[in-house]
Amino acid sequence: MSVIRHHIPEEMLVAYAAGTLPHAFSVVVASHVSMCAACRASLEAHQTIGGMLLEDMAPVAVSDGLKSNLLSHLDDPFRPDPVYRKSGVLPGPVMAALKGRPPRWKKLGMGVCQDILSEGPEGSVRLLYIPPGQAVPDHSHGGLELTLVLQGSFQDATGRYGVGDLEIANEDLEHTPVADAGDPCICLAATDAPLRFRAFVPRLLQPLFRI
């Protein structure tokens, strides 16, 4: 596996550990953590602190059974996902979102495909397949977008992203991601608002593609 250079921000790990991160973003964070030893160690630290805080909250009415169950999960180390090690592409959280089925790729044009794993009021999460050398149409963002590389790599104005790297794009970023030569680029992408495409055709097709 390539060296992971782009990681989860600390505040996002804290929200994930606390269970307050929206579902779409949680799938991406869980997938990155299953691939990244550094973020896994940081998450374990936050979970340990959370466990200590629970132990200090004696006056709060929490049943012994519930407290023991929570603490047992916090003490269980977060290990690299065996599904990722086996397949080399899809981490366990993605397989869980797929419910064991293979991706059902829907064409978006120019060889780019997607499979929407879930969508709702808080956001959507999808798999993207981008052929080597192909670009995703130039766009900005109505909110936050997390993009995790599962296979291959891509580049944009902010740099290069390889397997395990996480790009975080906000409303200030307008970019045109381009897949590198070699393997097709497969990404896991989550958004909490629709993208803002510059070109007319992507804007026209956007409601159909739900992106």
Coordinates of C-alpha atoms in Angstrom, one line a residue:
M1 CA 0.0 0.0 0.0
S2 CA 1.2 3.5 -0.7
V3 CA 2.1 5.9 2.0
I4 CA -0.9 7.8 3.3
R5 CA -0.2 11.6 3.4
H6 CA -3.7 13.1 3.7
H7 CA -5.5 12.3 7.0
I8 CA -8.7 13.0 8.9
P9 CA -8.7 16.3 10.8
E10 CA -8.6 15.9 14.6
E11 CA -12.0 17.6 15.1
M12 CA -13.6 15.1 12.7
L13 CA -12.1 12.2 14.5
V14 CA -13.5 13.6 17.8
A15 CA -17.0 13.9 16.3
Y16 CA -16.7 10.3 14.9
A17 CA -15.6 8.9 18.3
A18 CA -18.5 10.8 19.9
G19 CA -21.1 9.5 17.4
T20 CA -22.1 13.0 16.2
L21 CA -20.7 12.8 12.7
P22 CA -23.4 12.5 9.9
H23 CA -23.8 8.9 8.5
A24 CA -22.3 9.7 5.1
F25 CA -19.1 11.2 6.6
S26 CA -18.9 8.4 9.2
V27 CA -18.7 5.8 6.4
V28 CA -15.7 7.6 4.9
V29 CA -14.0 8.1 8.2
A30 CA -14.5 4.5 9.2
S31 CA -13.1 3.4 5.9
H32 CA -10.0 5.6 6.2
V33 CA -9.4 4.5 9.8
S34 CA -9.5 0.9 8.6
M35 CA -6.7 1.7 6.2
C36 CA -4.6 4.2 8.2
A37 CA -2.6 3.2 11.3
A38 CA -1.9 6.8 12.3
C39 CA -5.6 7.8 12.3
R40 CA -6.5 4.5 13.9
A41 CA -4.2 5.2 16.8
S42 CA -5.6 8.7 17.2
L43 CA -9.1 7.4 17.2
E44 CA -8.2 4.8 19.9
A45 CA -6.8 7.6 22.0
H46 CA -10.1 9.6 21.8
Q47 CA -12.1 6.4 22.6
T48 CA -9.9 5.8 25.6
I49 CA -10.5 9.4 26.8
G50 CA -14.2 8.9 26.3
G51 CA -14.1 5.8 28.4
M52 CA -12.3 7.6 31.2
L53 CA -15.0 10.3 31.1
L54 CA -17.7 7.7 31.3
E55 CA -16.1 6.2 34.4
D56 CA -16.0 9.7 36.1
M57 CA -19.7 10.3 35.5
A58 CA -20.8 8.2 38.5
P59 CA -23.8 10.4 39.4
V60 CA -25.4 9.9 36.0
A61 CA -28.0 7.2 35.9
V62 CA -26.5 4.6 33.6
S63 CA -27.2 0.9 34.0
D64 CA -24.2 -1.3 34.9
G65 CA -25.0 -3.4 31.8
L66 CA -24.9 -0.5 29.4
K67 CA -21.8 1.0 30.9
S68 CA -19.9 -2.3 30.8
N69 CA -20.9 -2.8 27.2
L70 CA -19.7 0.6 26.2
L71 CA -16.4 0.2 28.0
S72 CA -15.8 -3.2 26.5
H73 CA -16.1 -1.7 23.0
L74 CA -13.7 1.1 23.9
D75 CA -11.1 -1.4 25.2
D76 CA -11.3 -3.5 22.0
P77 CA -8.5 -2.2 19.6
F78 CA -9.6 -0.9 16.2
R79 CA -7.6 -3.3 13.9
P80 CA -7.0 -3.0 10.2
D81 CA -10.1 -4.3 8.4
P82 CA -9.6 -7.9 7.1
V83 CA -11.9 -7.2 4.2
Y84 CA -9.5 -4.4 3.0
R85 CA -6.4 -6.6 3.4
K86 CA -8.1 -9.4 1.4
S87 CA -9.6 -7.4 -1.5
G88 CA -7.1 -4.5 -1.6
V89 CA -10.0 -2.2 -2.7
L90 CA -13.1 -2.1 -0.6
P91 CA -12.8 -1.7 3.2
G92 CA -15.2 -3.4 5.6
P93 CA -17.3 -0.2 6.1
V94 CA -17.9 0.0 2.4
M95 CA -18.7 -3.7 2.2
A96 CA -21.2 -3.2 5.0
A97 CA -22.8 -0.3 3.1
L98 CA -23.0 -2.5 0.0
K99 CA -24.5 -5.2 2.2
G100 CA -22.2 -7.8 0.6
R101 CA -23.2 -7.1 -3.0
P102 CA -20.7 -6.0 -5.7
P103 CA -20.9 -2.4 -6.8
R104 CA -23.7 -1.6 -9.2
W105 CA -22.0 0.9 -11.5
K106 CA -24.2 3.5 -13.2
K107 CA -22.7 5.5 -16.1
L108 CA -22.2 9.2 -15.6
G109 CA -20.5 9.8 -19.0
M110 CA -16.9 9.7 -20.3
G111 CA -16.4 6.4 -18.6
V112 CA -17.0 7.8 -15.1
C113 CA -19.5 5.6 -13.1
Q114 CA -21.0 5.8 -9.6
D115 CA -22.9 3.6 -7.1
I116 CA -24.9 5.5 -4.5
L117 CA -24.6 3.7 -1.2
S118 CA -26.9 5.9 0.8
E119 CA -28.5 9.3 0.6
G120 CA -30.7 11.4 2.9
P121 CA -31.3 14.9 4.4
E122 CA -27.8 14.9 6.0
G123 CA -26.0 13.9 2.9
S124 CA -25.0 11.1 0.5
V125 CA -22.1 8.7 0.1
R126 CA -21.2 7.0 -3.2
L127 CA -18.5 5.0 -4.9
L128 CA -16.9 6.6 -7.9
Y129 CA -15.1 4.9 -10.8
I130 CA -12.9 7.2 -12.9
P131 CA -10.9 5.7 -15.9
P132 CA -7.2 6.6 -16.1
G133 CA -6.6 10.1 -17.5
Q134 CA -10.3 11.0 -17.2
A135 CA -11.4 14.2 -15.4
V136 CA -14.4 14.8 -13.2
P137 CA -16.1 18.0 -14.5
D138 CA -14.9 21.2 -12.9
H139 CA -17.0 22.0 -9.8
S140 CA -17.2 23.7 -6.5
H141 CA -19.2 22.7 -3.4
G142 CA -22.4 23.7 -1.7
G143 CA -21.0 22.2 1.6
L144 CA -18.4 19.7 2.6
E145 CA -17.1 16.9 0.4
L146 CA -14.9 14.0 1.7
T147 CA -13.2 11.9 -1.0
L148 CA -11.2 8.7 0.0
V149 CA -9.1 6.9 -2.6
L150 CA -9.5 3.2 -2.6
Q151 CA -7.7 2.3 -5.8
G152 CA -5.4 4.2 -8.2
S153 CA -4.9 8.0 -7.6
F154 CA -6.0 11.4 -8.8
Q155 CA -4.7 14.9 -8.9
D156 CA -6.2 18.4 -8.7
A157 CA -5.1 21.9 -7.8
T158 CA -4.5 20.9 -4.1
G159 CA -2.1 18.0 -4.9
R160 CA -2.0 14.2 -5.5
Y161 CA -4.1 11.7 -3.7
G162 CA -3.3 8.0 -3.6
V163 CA -4.7 4.9 -1.9
G164 CA -5.8 5.8 1.6
D165 CA -5.6 9.5 1.1
L166 CA -8.5 11.7 2.1
E167 CA -9.3 15.0 0.4
I168 CA -11.5 17.4 2.2
A169 CA -13.1 20.1 0.0
N170 CA -15.3 22.9 1.2
E171 CA -17.1 25.8 -0.4
D172 CA -13.9 27.7 -1.0
L173 CA -12.5 25.0 -3.4
E174 CA -13.2 24.8 -7.1
H175 CA -11.3 21.9 -8.7
T176 CA -11.1 19.4 -11.6
P177 CA -9.9 16.0 -10.2
V178 CA -8.1 14.0 -12.9
A179 CA -7.4 10.2 -12.5
D180 CA -3.7 9.3 -12.9
A181 CA -2.4 6.8 -15.5
G182 CA -2.5 3.2 -14.4
D183 CA -5.3 1.6 -12.5
P184 CA -8.8 3.2 -12.7
C185 CA -9.3 5.5 -9.7
I186 CA -12.0 4.2 -7.3
C187 CA -13.1 6.6 -4.6
L188 CA -15.5 6.8 -1.8
A189 CA -17.1 10.2 -1.7
A190 CA -19.5 11.8 0.8
T191 CA -21.2 15.2 0.5
D192 CA -23.7 17.1 2.7
A193 CA -24.9 19.4 -0.2
P194 CA -25.0 19.2 -4.0
L195 CA -21.9 19.9 -6.1
R196 CA -21.8 23.1 -8.1
F197 CA -20.8 22.3 -11.7
R198 CA -19.4 25.1 -13.9
A199 CA -20.4 23.5 -17.3
F200 CA -23.9 23.5 -18.6
V201 CA -24.2 19.7 -19.4
P202 CA -23.2 18.5 -15.9
R203 CA -25.6 21.0 -14.4
L204 CA -28.4 19.8 -16.7
L205 CA -27.8 16.1 -15.8
Q206 CA -27.2 16.7 -12.1
P207 CA -30.8 16.0 -10.9
L208 CA -30.7 12.7 -12.8
F209 CA -27.4 11.6 -11.3
R210 CA -28.2 12.9 -7.8
I211 CA -24.7 14.3 -7.2

